[in-house]
C-alpha cells in the first residue's frame, strides 16, 4: 500500500514538472511568434553590422525593442552557437547603459531557466547541442573539489565557452534552481558589461568621429 502511494506521488511530481515545463516553453514560443518580426529584423541588422539602422529601429519600437533584446538573448542561450555579444553590443548601441545591462541579464536568466527545465525536467540530451561540453566536463573533473556554483562563476568569465553551454552542463548536475539562477544572474554581469561598453564606445566614436585605432585598443583591453 505504501509503495503504491509513493508511486502515485512520484507520478504526480513528474506530471507537475512536465506541465510546468510545457507551459514555460509554450509562453516563450508564443512570445517569439508575436515578436518574431522585430527579433528577425534585429538579427538581420546585427549580422549586416548596420549599427545606425539597428539603433534607429530599436528606438522606434519603444517597449517592444526592450522585449526583443530579452528574447534574442534568451534565444542565444538556448541554441548555444550564437555568441552572446550578438545582441549585447547592439543593446549598448541602442539603450541607456544600466537599462541595456538589465535587459541582457533578464534575457540570460530566461534562457537559463528554459535550459534548466529542458535538462532537469524533460531530460533533454544536451550532448548534441552544448558546444564546449567536453571542455567543461574535463575542467569539472580537474576541479572536483569545487562546487558547481564556483565553477560556473569561473566559466562565465572564460571567453571561449558560450553561456548556453555552461548552463546546459550546470543543469545536468544536482544544483538547485535557486542557486543555479542566482549564479547565472550574477556570474554573467562582467561579460555583459564588457560587451555593452563596446557597443556604447562604438556609438560614441561614431558620434564624435574619433580615430578607429583608439576604439580597437579599448576593445583589446576589455577583451
Coordinates of N, CA and C in Angstrom, one line a residue:
X1 N 0.8 -1.2 0.0 CA 0.0 0.0 0.0 C 0.9 1.3 0.0
X2 N 1.9 1.3 0.9 CA 2.8 2.4 1.0 C 3.5 2.6 -0.3
X3 N 3.9 1.5 -0.9 CA 4.6 1.5 -2.2 C 3.8 2.2 -3.3
X4 N 2.5 1.8 -3.3 CA 1.6 2.4 -4.3 C 1.4 3.9 -4.1
X5 N 1.3 4.3 -2.9 CA 1.2 5.7 -2.6 C 2.4 6.5 -3.0
X6 N 3.6 5.9 -2.8 CA 4.9 6.5 -3.2 C 4.9 6.6 -4.7
X7 N 4.5 5.6 -5.4 CA 4.5 5.6 -6.9 C 3.6 6.7 -7.4
X8 N 2.4 6.9 -6.8 CA 1.4 7.9 -7.2 C 2.0 9.3 -7.0
X9 N 2.6 9.5 -5.8 CA 3.3 10.8 -5.5 C 4.3 11.1 -6.5
X10 N 5.1 10.1 -6.9 CA 6.2 10.3 -7.8 C 5.7 10.7 -9.2
X11 N 4.6 10.0 -9.6 CA 4.0 10.3 -10.9 C 3.4 11.7 -10.9
X12 N 2.8 12.1 -9.8 CA 2.2 13.4 -9.7 C 3.3 14.5 -9.9
X13 N 4.4 14.2 -9.2 CA 5.5 15.1 -9.2 C 6.1 15.3 -10.6
X14 N 6.2 14.1 -11.3 CA 6.7 14.1 -12.7 C 5.8 14.9 -13.6
X15 N 4.5 14.6 -13.5 CA 3.4 15.2 -14.3 C 3.4 16.8 -14.1
X16 N 3.6 17.2 -12.8 CA 3.6 18.6 -12.5 C 4.8 19.3 -13.1
X17 N 5.9 18.7 -13.1 CA 7.1 19.2 -13.6 C 7.0 19.3 -15.2
X18 N 6.5 18.3 -15.8 CA 6.3 18.3 -17.2 C 5.4 19.4 -17.7
X19 N 4.3 19.5 -16.9 CA 3.3 20.5 -17.3 C 3.9 21.9 -17.1
X20 N 4.6 22.1 -16.1 CA 5.3 23.4 -15.9 C 6.3 23.7 -17.0
X21 N 7.0 22.7 -17.4 CA 8.0 22.9 -18.5 C 7.3 23.2 -19.8
X22 N 6.2 22.5 -20.1 CA 5.4 22.7 -21.3 C 4.9 24.1 -21.3
X23 N 4.3 24.5 -20.2 CA 3.7 25.9 -20.1 C 4.8 27.0 -20.3
X24 N 6.0 26.7 -19.7 CA 7.1 27.7 -19.9 C 7.5 27.8 -21.3
X25 N 7.7 26.6 -22.0 CA 8.1 26.6 -23.4 C 7.0 27.2 -24.3
X26 N 5.8 27.0 -23.9 CA 4.7 27.5 -24.7 C 4.6 29.0 -24.7
X27 N 4.8 29.6 -23.5 CA 4.9 31.0 -23.3 C 6.0 31.6 -24.1
X28 N 7.2 31.0 -24.1 CA 8.3 31.5 -24.8 C 8.0 31.5 -26.3
X29 N 7.4 30.3 -26.8 CA 7.1 30.2 -28.2 C 6.1 31.2 -28.7
X30 N 5.1 31.5 -27.8 CA 4.1 32.5 -28.2 C 4.7 33.9 -28.3
X31 N 5.6 34.2 -27.3 CA 6.2 35.5 -27.3 C 7.1 35.7 -28.5
X32 N 7.8 34.6 -28.9 CA 8.7 34.6 -30.1 C 7.8 34.8 -31.3
X33 N 6.7 34.1 -31.4 CA 5.8 34.3 -32.5 C 5.2 35.7 -32.6
X34 N 4.9 36.3 -31.5 CA 4.3 37.6 -31.5 C 5.3 38.7 -31.9
X35 N 6.6 38.5 -31.5 CA 7.6 39.5 -31.7 C 8.6 39.0 -32.8
X36 N 8.3 38.0 -33.6 CA 9.2 37.4 -34.5 C 9.7 38.4 -35.5
X37 N 8.9 39.4 -36.0 CA 9.3 40.3 -37.0 C 10.4 41.2 -36.4
X38 N 10.2 41.7 -35.2 CA 11.3 42.5 -34.5 C 12.5 41.7 -34.3
X39 N 12.4 40.5 -33.7 CA 13.6 39.7 -33.5 C 14.4 39.4 -34.7
X40 N 13.7 39.0 -35.8 CA 14.4 38.7 -37.0 C 15.0 39.9 -37.7
X41 N 14.4 41.1 -37.5 CA 15.0 42.3 -38.0 C 16.2 42.7 -37.2
X42 N 16.2 42.5 -35.9 CA 17.3 42.8 -35.1 C 18.5 41.9 -35.5
X43 N 18.2 40.6 -35.7 CA 19.2 39.7 -36.1 C 19.8 40.1 -37.5
X44 N 18.9 40.5 -38.4 CA 19.4 40.9 -39.7 C 20.3 42.1 -39.7
X45 N 19.9 43.1 -39.0 CA 20.7 44.4 -38.9 C 22.0 44.1 -38.2
X46 N 22.0 43.3 -37.1 CA 23.2 43.0 -36.4 C 24.2 42.2 -37.3
X47 N 23.7 41.2 -38.0 CA 24.5 40.5 -39.0 C 25.1 41.4 -40.0
X48 N 24.4 42.4 -40.5 CA 24.8 43.3 -41.5 C 25.7 44.4 -41.0
X49 N 25.9 44.4 -39.6 CA 26.7 45.5 -39.0 C 26.2 46.9 -39.2
X50 N 24.9 47.0 -39.4 CA 24.2 48.3 -39.6 C 23.9 48.9 -38.3
X51 N 24.9 49.5 -37.6 CA 24.7 50.0 -36.3 C 23.7 51.1 -36.2
X52 N 23.8 52.1 -37.1 CA 22.8 53.2 -37.1 C 21.4 52.7 -37.4
X53 N 21.3 51.8 -38.3 CA 20.0 51.3 -38.6 C 19.4 50.5 -37.5
X54 N 20.2 49.8 -36.8 CA 19.8 49.0 -35.6 C 19.3 49.9 -34.5
X55 N 20.1 50.9 -34.2 CA 19.8 51.9 -33.2 C 18.5 52.6 -33.4
X56 N 18.3 53.0 -34.7 CA 17.0 53.7 -35.0 C 15.8 52.7 -35.0
X57 N 16.1 51.5 -35.4 CA 15.0 50.5 -35.4 C 14.6 50.2 -34.0
X58 N 15.5 50.0 -33.1 CA 15.2 49.6 -31.7 C 14.5 50.7 -31.0
X59 N 15.0 51.9 -31.2 CA 14.3 53.1 -30.5 C 12.9 53.4 -31.0
X60 N 12.7 53.1 -32.3 CA 11.4 53.3 -32.9 C 10.4 52.4 -32.4
X61 N 10.8 51.2 -31.8 CA 9.8 50.2 -31.4 C 9.4 50.4 -29.9
X62 N 10.0 51.4 -29.2 CA 9.6 51.6 -27.9 C 9.8 50.4 -27.0
X63 N 8.8 50.0 -26.2 CA 8.9 48.9 -25.2 C 9.1 47.6 -26.0
X64 N 8.6 47.5 -27.2 CA 8.8 46.3 -28.0 C 10.3 46.0 -28.2
X65 N 11.1 47.1 -28.3 CA 12.5 46.9 -28.5 C 13.2 46.3 -27.3
X66 N 12.7 46.7 -26.1 CA 13.2 46.1 -24.9 C 12.9 44.6 -24.8
X67 N 11.7 44.2 -25.2 CA 11.3 42.8 -25.2 C 12.2 42.0 -26.2
X68 N 12.5 42.6 -27.3 CA 13.2 42.0 -28.4 C 14.6 41.6 -27.9
X69 N 15.3 42.5 -27.1 CA 16.6 42.3 -26.6 C 16.6 41.1 -25.6
X70 N 15.6 41.0 -24.8 CA 15.4 39.9 -23.8 C 15.2 38.6 -24.5
X71 N 14.4 38.6 -25.5 CA 14.1 37.3 -26.2 C 15.2 36.8 -27.1
X72 N 15.9 37.8 -27.7 CA 17.1 37.4 -28.6 C 18.2 36.8 -27.7
X73 N 18.4 37.5 -26.5 CA 19.4 37.0 -25.6 C 19.1 35.6 -25.1
X74 N 17.8 35.4 -24.8 CA 17.3 34.0 -24.3 C 17.5 33.0 -25.4
X75 N 17.2 33.4 -26.7 CA 17.4 32.5 -27.8 C 18.8 32.1 -28.0
X76 N 19.7 33.1 -27.8 CA 21.2 32.8 -28.0 C 21.6 31.8 -26.9
X77 N 21.1 31.9 -25.7 CA 21.4 30.9 -24.7 C 21.0 29.5 -25.0
X78 N 19.8 29.4 -25.6 CA 19.2 28.0 -25.8 C 19.9 27.3 -27.0
X79 N 20.1 28.1 -28.1 CA 20.7 27.5 -29.3 C 22.2 27.4 -29.2
X80 N 22.9 28.0 -28.3 CA 24.3 27.9 -28.0 C 25.2 28.5 -29.0
X81 N 25.1 28.2 -30.3 CA 26.1 28.5 -31.3 C 26.1 30.0 -31.6
X82 N 25.0 30.8 -31.2 CA 25.0 32.2 -31.4 C 25.8 32.9 -30.3
X83 N 26.8 33.7 -30.6 CA 27.5 34.4 -29.5 C 26.6 35.4 -28.8
X84 N 26.9 35.5 -27.4 CA 26.0 36.5 -26.6 C 26.2 37.9 -27.1
X85 N 27.4 38.2 -27.6 CA 27.7 39.6 -28.0 C 26.8 40.0 -29.2
X86 N 26.2 39.1 -29.8 CA 25.4 39.3 -31.0 C 24.3 40.3 -30.7
X87 N 23.8 40.3 -29.4 CA 22.7 41.2 -29.0 C 23.2 42.2 -28.0
X88 N 24.2 41.8 -27.2 CA 24.7 42.7 -26.1 C 25.3 44.0 -26.7
X89 N 26.1 43.9 -27.7 CA 26.7 45.1 -28.3 C 25.7 46.0 -28.9
X90 N 24.7 45.4 -29.7 CA 23.6 46.3 -30.2 C 22.8 46.9 -29.0
X91 N 22.6 46.2 -27.9 CA 21.9 46.8 -26.8 C 22.6 48.0 -26.2
X92 N 24.0 47.9 -26.2 CA 24.8 49.1 -25.8 C 24.7 50.2 -26.7
X93 N 24.5 49.9 -28.0 CA 24.3 50.9 -29.0 C 23.0 51.7 -28.9
X94 N 21.9 50.9 -28.5 CA 20.6 51.4 -28.6 C 20.0 52.0 -27.3
X95 N 20.5 51.5 -26.2 CA 19.8 51.9 -24.9 C 20.8 52.5 -23.9
X96 N 20.2 53.1 -22.9 CA 21.0 53.7 -21.8 C 21.7 52.6 -21.1
X97 N 22.9 52.8 -20.7 CA 23.8 51.8 -20.2 C 23.2 50.8 -19.1
X98 N 22.7 51.3 -18.0 CA 22.1 50.4 -17.0 C 20.9 49.6 -17.5
X99 N 20.1 50.2 -18.4 CA 18.9 49.5 -19.0 C 19.4 48.4 -19.8
X100 N 20.4 48.6 -20.6 CA 21.0 47.6 -21.5 C 21.5 46.4 -20.7
X101 N 22.2 46.7 -19.6 CA 22.7 45.6 -18.8 C 21.5 44.8 -18.2
X102 N 20.5 45.5 -17.7 CA 19.4 44.8 -17.1 C 18.6 43.9 -18.1
X103 N 18.4 44.4 -19.3 CA 17.7 43.7 -20.4 C 18.5 42.4 -20.7
X104 N 19.8 42.6 -20.9 CA 20.6 41.4 -21.3 C 20.6 40.4 -20.2
X105 N 20.7 40.8 -18.9 CA 20.7 39.9 -17.8 C 19.4 39.2 -17.6
X106 N 18.3 39.9 -17.8 CA 17.0 39.2 -17.8 C 16.9 38.2 -18.9
X107 N 17.4 38.5 -20.1 CA 17.4 37.5 -21.2 C 18.2 36.3 -20.9
X108 N 19.4 36.5 -20.3 CA 20.2 35.4 -19.9 C 19.4 34.5 -18.9
X109 N 18.8 35.1 -17.9 CA 18.0 34.3 -16.9 C 16.9 33.6 -17.5
X110 N 16.2 34.2 -18.5 CA 15.1 33.5 -19.2 C 15.6 32.3 -20.0
X111 N 16.7 32.5 -20.7 CA 17.3 31.4 -21.4 C 17.8 30.3 -20.5
X112 N 18.5 30.7 -19.4 CA 19.0 29.7 -18.5 C 17.9 28.9 -17.8
X113 N 16.7 29.6 -17.6 CA 15.6 28.9 -17.0 C 15.0 27.8 -18.0
X114 N 14.9 28.2 -19.2 CA 14.5 27.2 -20.3 C 15.4 26.0 -20.3
X115 N 16.7 26.3 -20.3 CA 17.7 25.2 -20.4 C 17.5 24.3 -19.2
X116 N 17.4 24.9 -18.0 CA 17.3 24.1 -16.7 C 16.1 23.2 -16.8
X117 N 15.0 23.6 -17.3 CA 13.8 22.8 -17.3 C 13.9 21.8 -18.5
X118 N 14.5 22.1 -19.6 CA 14.8 21.2 -20.6 C 15.6 20.0 -20.1
X119 N 16.7 20.3 -19.4 CA 17.6 19.3 -19.0 C 17.1 18.5 -17.7
X120 N 16.5 19.3 -16.8 CA 16.1 18.8 -15.5 C 14.8 18.0 -15.5
X121 N 13.9 18.6 -16.3 CA 12.5 18.0 -16.3 C 12.3 17.1 -17.5
X122 N 12.6 17.6 -18.7 CA 12.4 16.8 -19.9 C 13.6 15.9 -20.2
X123 N 14.6 15.9 -19.4 CA 15.8 15.1 -19.6 C 16.4 15.2 -21.0
X124 N 16.4 16.5 -21.5 CA 17.0 16.7 -22.8 C 18.4 16.4 -22.9
X125 N 18.8 15.6 -23.9 CA 20.2 15.2 -24.1 C 21.0 16.4 -24.7
X126 N 21.8 17.1 -23.8 CA 22.5 18.2 -24.3 C 23.8 18.0 -24.9
X127 N 24.2 16.7 -25.1 CA 25.5 16.4 -25.7 C 25.6 16.9 -27.1
X128 N 24.4 16.9 -27.8 CA 24.5 17.3 -29.2 C 24.3 18.8 -29.5
X129 N 24.0 19.5 -28.5 CA 23.8 20.9 -28.7 C 24.8 21.8 -27.9
X130 N 25.2 21.4 -26.8 CA 26.0 22.3 -25.9 C 27.5 22.3 -26.4
X131 N 27.9 23.3 -27.1 CA 29.2 23.5 -27.5 C 30.1 23.7 -26.3
X132 N 31.2 23.0 -26.3 CA 32.2 23.1 -25.2 C 31.9 22.1 -24.1
X133 N 31.0 21.2 -24.2 CA 30.6 20.3 -23.2 C 31.8 19.5 -22.7
X134 N 32.6 19.0 -23.7 CA 33.8 18.2 -23.3 C 34.8 19.0 -22.5
X135 N 35.0 20.2 -22.9 CA 35.9 21.1 -22.2 C 35.5 21.3 -20.7
X136 N 34.2 21.6 -20.6 CA 33.6 21.8 -19.3 C 33.7 20.6 -18.4
X137 N 33.4 19.5 -18.9 CA 33.4 18.2 -18.1 C 34.9 17.9 -17.7
X138 N 35.8 18.1 -18.6 CA 37.2 17.9 -18.3 C 37.7 18.8 -17.2
X139 N 37.2 20.1 -17.3 CA 37.6 21.1 -16.3 C 36.9 20.8 -15.0
X140 N 35.7 20.3 -15.0 CA 35.0 19.9 -13.8 C 35.6 18.8 -13.1
X141 N 36.2 17.8 -13.9 CA 36.9 16.7 -13.3 C 38.2 17.1 -12.6
X142 N 38.9 18.1 -13.2 CA 40.1 18.6 -12.6 C 39.9 19.4 -11.4
X143 N 38.7 20.0 -11.3 CA 38.3 20.9 -10.2 C 37.2 20.2 -9.4
X144 N 37.3 18.9 -9.1 CA 36.3 18.2 -8.5 C 36.0 18.6 -7.0
X145 N 37.0 19.3 -6.4 CA 36.8 19.8 -5.1 C 35.9 21.1 -5.0
X146 N 35.7 21.7 -6.1 CA 34.9 22.9 -6.2 C 33.5 22.6 -6.4
X147 N 32.6 23.4 -5.8 CA 31.2 23.1 -6.1 C 30.7 23.7 -7.4
X148 N 29.6 23.4 -7.8 CA 29.1 23.8 -9.2 C 29.0 25.3 -9.3
X149 N 28.6 26.0 -8.3 CA 28.4 27.4 -8.3 C 29.8 28.1 -8.6
X150 N 30.8 27.7 -7.8 CA 32.1 28.3 -8.0 C 32.6 28.1 -9.4
X151 N 32.4 26.8 -9.9 CA 32.9 26.5 -11.2 C 32.1 27.3 -12.3
X152 N 30.8 27.5 -12.1 CA 30.0 28.3 -13.0 C 30.6 29.7 -13.1
X153 N 30.9 30.3 -11.9 CA 31.4 31.7 -11.9 C 32.7 31.7 -12.7
X154 N 33.6 30.7 -12.5 CA 34.8 30.7 -13.2 C 34.6 30.6 -14.7
X155 N 33.6 29.7 -15.1 CA 33.4 29.5 -16.6 C 32.8 30.7 -17.2
X156 N 31.9 31.5 -16.5 CA 31.3 32.6 -17.1 C 32.3 33.7 -17.5
X157 N 33.4 33.8 -16.8 CA 34.4 34.8 -17.2 C 35.5 34.2 -18.2
X158 N 35.2 32.9 -18.7 CA 36.1 32.3 -19.7 C 35.5 32.6 -21.0
X159 N 36.1 33.4 -21.9 CA 35.5 33.8 -23.1 C 35.3 32.7 -24.2
X160 N 36.0 31.6 -24.0 CA 35.9 30.6 -25.1 C 34.6 29.8 -25.0
X161 N 34.0 29.7 -23.8 CA 32.8 28.8 -23.6 C 31.5 29.7 -23.6
X162 N 30.6 29.4 -24.5 CA 29.3 30.1 -24.5 C 28.5 30.0 -23.2
X163 N 27.7 31.0 -22.9 CA 26.9 30.9 -21.7 C 26.0 29.7 -21.7
X164 N 25.4 29.5 -22.9 CA 24.4 28.4 -23.0 C 25.0 27.0 -22.7
X165 N 26.2 26.8 -23.1 CA 26.9 25.6 -22.9 C 27.2 25.4 -21.4
X166 N 27.5 26.4 -20.7 CA 27.7 26.4 -19.3 C 26.4 26.0 -18.6
X167 N 25.3 26.6 -19.0 CA 24.0 26.3 -18.4 C 23.5 24.9 -18.7
X168 N 23.8 24.4 -19.9 CA 23.4 23.0 -20.2 C 24.2 22.0 -19.3
X169 N 25.5 22.3 -19.0 CA 26.3 21.5 -18.2 C 25.8 21.6 -16.7
X170 N 25.6 22.8 -16.2 CA 25.2 23.0 -14.8 C 23.9 22.4 -14.5
X171 N 23.0 22.5 -15.5 CA 21.6 21.9 -15.3 C 21.6 20.4 -15.2
X172 N 22.7 19.8 -15.7 CA 22.8 18.3 -15.6 C 23.3 17.9 -14.3
X173 N 23.8 18.8 -13.4 CA 24.3 18.5 -12.1 C 23.1 18.5 -11.1
X174 N 23.4 18.4 -9.8 CA 22.4 18.4 -8.8 C 22.1 19.8 -8.2
X175 N 22.6 20.8 -8.8 CA 22.4 22.2 -8.3 C 20.9 22.5 -8.3
X176 N 20.5 23.2 -7.2 CA 19.1 23.6 -7.1 C 18.8 24.8 -8.1
X177 N 17.6 25.0 -8.5 CA 17.2 26.0 -9.4 C 17.6 27.4 -8.8
X178 N 17.3 27.6 -7.5 CA 17.6 28.9 -6.9 C 19.0 29.3 -6.9
X179 N 19.9 28.3 -6.6 CA 21.3 28.6 -6.7 C 21.8 28.8 -8.1
X180 N 21.2 28.0 -9.0 CA 21.6 28.0 -10.4 C 21.3 29.4 -11.0
X181 N 20.0 29.8 -10.8 CA 19.6 31.1 -11.5 C 20.3 32.3 -10.8
X182 N 20.6 32.2 -9.5 CA 21.3 33.3 -8.9 C 22.7 33.4 -9.4
X183 N 23.4 32.2 -9.6 CA 24.7 32.2 -10.2 C 24.7 32.8 -11.6
X184 N 23.7 32.4 -12.4 CA 23.6 32.9 -13.8 C 23.4 34.4 -13.8
X185 N 22.5 34.9 -12.9 CA 22.2 36.3 -12.9 C 23.4 37.2 -12.5
X186 N 24.2 36.7 -11.6 CA 25.4 37.5 -11.1 C 26.6 37.2 -11.9
X187 N 26.8 35.9 -12.4 CA 28.0 35.5 -13.0 C 28.2 36.1 -14.4
X188 N 27.2 36.4 -15.1 CA 27.3 36.9 -16.5 C 27.5 38.4 -16.5
X189 N 27.3 39.1 -15.4 CA 27.3 40.6 -15.4 C 28.7 41.1 -16.0
X190 N 29.8 40.6 -15.5 CA 31.1 41.2 -16.1 C 31.2 41.1 -17.6
X191 N 30.8 40.0 -18.2 CA 30.8 39.8 -19.6 C 29.8 40.7 -20.3
X192 N 28.6 40.9 -19.7 CA 27.6 41.7 -20.3 C 28.1 43.2 -20.3
X193 N 28.6 43.6 -19.2 CA 29.1 45.0 -19.0 C 30.2 45.3 -20.1
X194 N 31.1 44.3 -20.3 CA 32.2 44.5 -21.3 C 31.6 44.7 -22.7
X195 N 30.6 43.8 -23.0 CA 30.0 43.9 -24.4 C 29.3 45.2 -24.6
X196 N 28.5 45.6 -23.5 CA 27.7 46.8 -23.7 C 28.6 48.1 -23.7
X197 N 29.7 48.0 -23.0 CA 30.7 49.1 -23.1 C 31.2 49.2 -24.5
X198 N 31.5 48.1 -25.1 CA 31.9 48.1 -26.5 C 30.9 48.7 -27.4
X199 N 29.6 48.4 -27.2 CA 28.5 49.0 -28.0 C 28.4 50.5 -27.8
X200 N 28.5 50.9 -26.5 CA 28.4 52.3 -26.2 C 29.6 53.0 -26.7
X201 N 30.8 52.4 -26.7 CA 32.0 53.0 -27.3 C 31.9 53.2 -28.8
X202 N 31.3 52.2 -29.5 CA 31.1 52.4 -30.9 C 30.2 53.5 -31.2
X203 N 29.1 53.6 -30.4 CA 28.2 54.7 -30.6 C 28.8 56.1 -30.4
X204 N 29.7 56.2 -29.4 CA 30.3 57.4 -29.0 C 31.4 57.8 -30.1
X205 N 32.1 56.8 -30.5 CA 33.2 57.0 -31.5 C 32.6 57.5 -32.9
X206 N 31.4 56.9 -33.2 CA 30.7 57.3 -34.5 C 30.2 58.7 -34.3
X207 N 29.7 59.1 -33.2 CA 29.1 60.4 -33.0 C 30.2 61.5 -33.0
X208 N 31.3 61.2 -32.3 CA 32.4 62.2 -32.2 C 33.4 62.1 -33.3
X209 N 33.3 61.1 -34.2 CA 34.3 60.9 -35.3 C 35.7 60.8 -34.7
X210 N 35.8 60.0 -33.7 CA 37.1 59.7 -33.1 C 37.9 58.6 -33.9
X211 N 39.2 58.6 -33.8 CA 40.0 57.6 -34.5 C 39.7 56.2 -34.2
X212 N 39.5 55.3 -35.2 CA 39.1 53.9 -35.0 C 40.2 53.1 -34.3
X213 N 41.5 53.5 -34.4 CA 42.5 52.8 -33.7 C 42.4 52.8 -32.2
X214 N 41.9 54.0 -31.7 CA 41.7 54.1 -30.3 C 40.6 53.2 -29.8
X215 N 39.5 53.0 -30.6 CA 38.5 52.1 -30.3 C 39.0 50.6 -30.3
X216 N 39.8 50.3 -31.2 CA 40.4 48.9 -31.3 C 41.2 48.7 -30.0
X217 N 42.0 49.6 -29.5 CA 42.8 49.5 -28.3 C 41.8 49.2 -27.1
X218 N 40.7 50.0 -27.0 CA 39.8 49.8 -25.9 C 39.2 48.4 -26.0
X219 N 38.8 47.9 -27.2 CA 38.2 46.6 -27.3 C 39.2 45.5 -26.9
X220 N 40.5 45.7 -27.3 CA 41.5 44.7 -26.9 C 41.7 44.7 -25.4
X221 N 41.7 45.9 -24.7 CA 41.9 45.9 -23.3 C 40.7 45.3 -22.6
X222 N 39.5 45.5 -23.1 CA 38.3 44.9 -22.5 C 38.2 43.4 -22.7
X223 N 38.7 43.0 -23.8 CA 38.7 41.5 -24.1 C 39.7 40.8 -23.2

